[in-house]
Phi, psi and omega in degrees: 000317180300321181295326182279331186265342184237153181251065184233018177271143181280318182234154177231137181227109359283161179300140178203162176279144177291137180274168182296339184291345178279076187269011172246130183284337180202177182296323182298318179297321178294322179294321177297317179298314180296324175295321178295322178295320179296316179295318179300315180298313184294322178295314179296322180295318180297315178295320181296329178301318179294314181295317182295325177298319178295315180297320180296329178284337187254340182233172180297124183299324180299316182288320180296315181293315180296318178297318179296317181295312182293320180292321177297320178299319179294321179295319177297318178299315179292321184294308190253340184255307180298319180301324179286316184294321183260000175076034177266115179232084185226131184299319181293324176301311180297318182297318181296313182287332175291320178295316178297323177298317178298318180296312182289323181292336182291348178293339187298302188297304183296323182290318181291321177299318179296318179296315179298320179295328178292328186268336185235130178281178183295334183293335181235002187294327182298307182292322180295314180291328177297315178292316183296325183295342178293348183299330180295313180291316179297319179297321178297321179293312180297319179298318179296318178294321180297314179294318181299329183289335185242357186297329180296339179279349182130147184294339179295331178282335174291340174267323185294312184298310177298325179296317179295316180297315180296318179296318180297318179289330174297318176296318179298318178299318183299320185267342188243336185288134173249105187297331184211144182297333181290347177289341178242022175084010178266151180287150174289152179302130178269090187299312184296318181294319180295319181293319179296321181295324182283330186259357185295331182270000182276000000 
């Protein structure tokens, strides 16, 4: 990516003129841009967490989560794959889609926490959430391996493959996720009763 975005190579083989897409004059300028993209994503994600929490409380968690996952996949696809395929190299283009990605991706944490809370009472929530929280680290490892496997084909494929996987899981969530046990006739976790049963002998 650095080679394509910056004009700081001494030799080119074969020799060619630099194209307009090299909109960074050096590596430092590219690093500033990437830092700005990271900040844009994190700010949008932080704001989105608040909005997603409100939406999750008012609408079906399954639909909100699935919409967020599929929309985030589309934003990643537009950001890193479409821009490469059609030759769009514009800072504002990248910034807009990175911000939208942060907003849509923020649906994940509040909605999933709400779903987990619906299924597990306080008596077992600690161990369940402890195991479940490992998904972030495991996901980072799998994602890094996934990207490394296709990066040699071009950075656009490092965006395309995760986007396709994320979109597919978004569809799976839409059709398979049951946000709460009462939707299929099961009782909600009786937190107070479970806690009393565990502590009655103490």
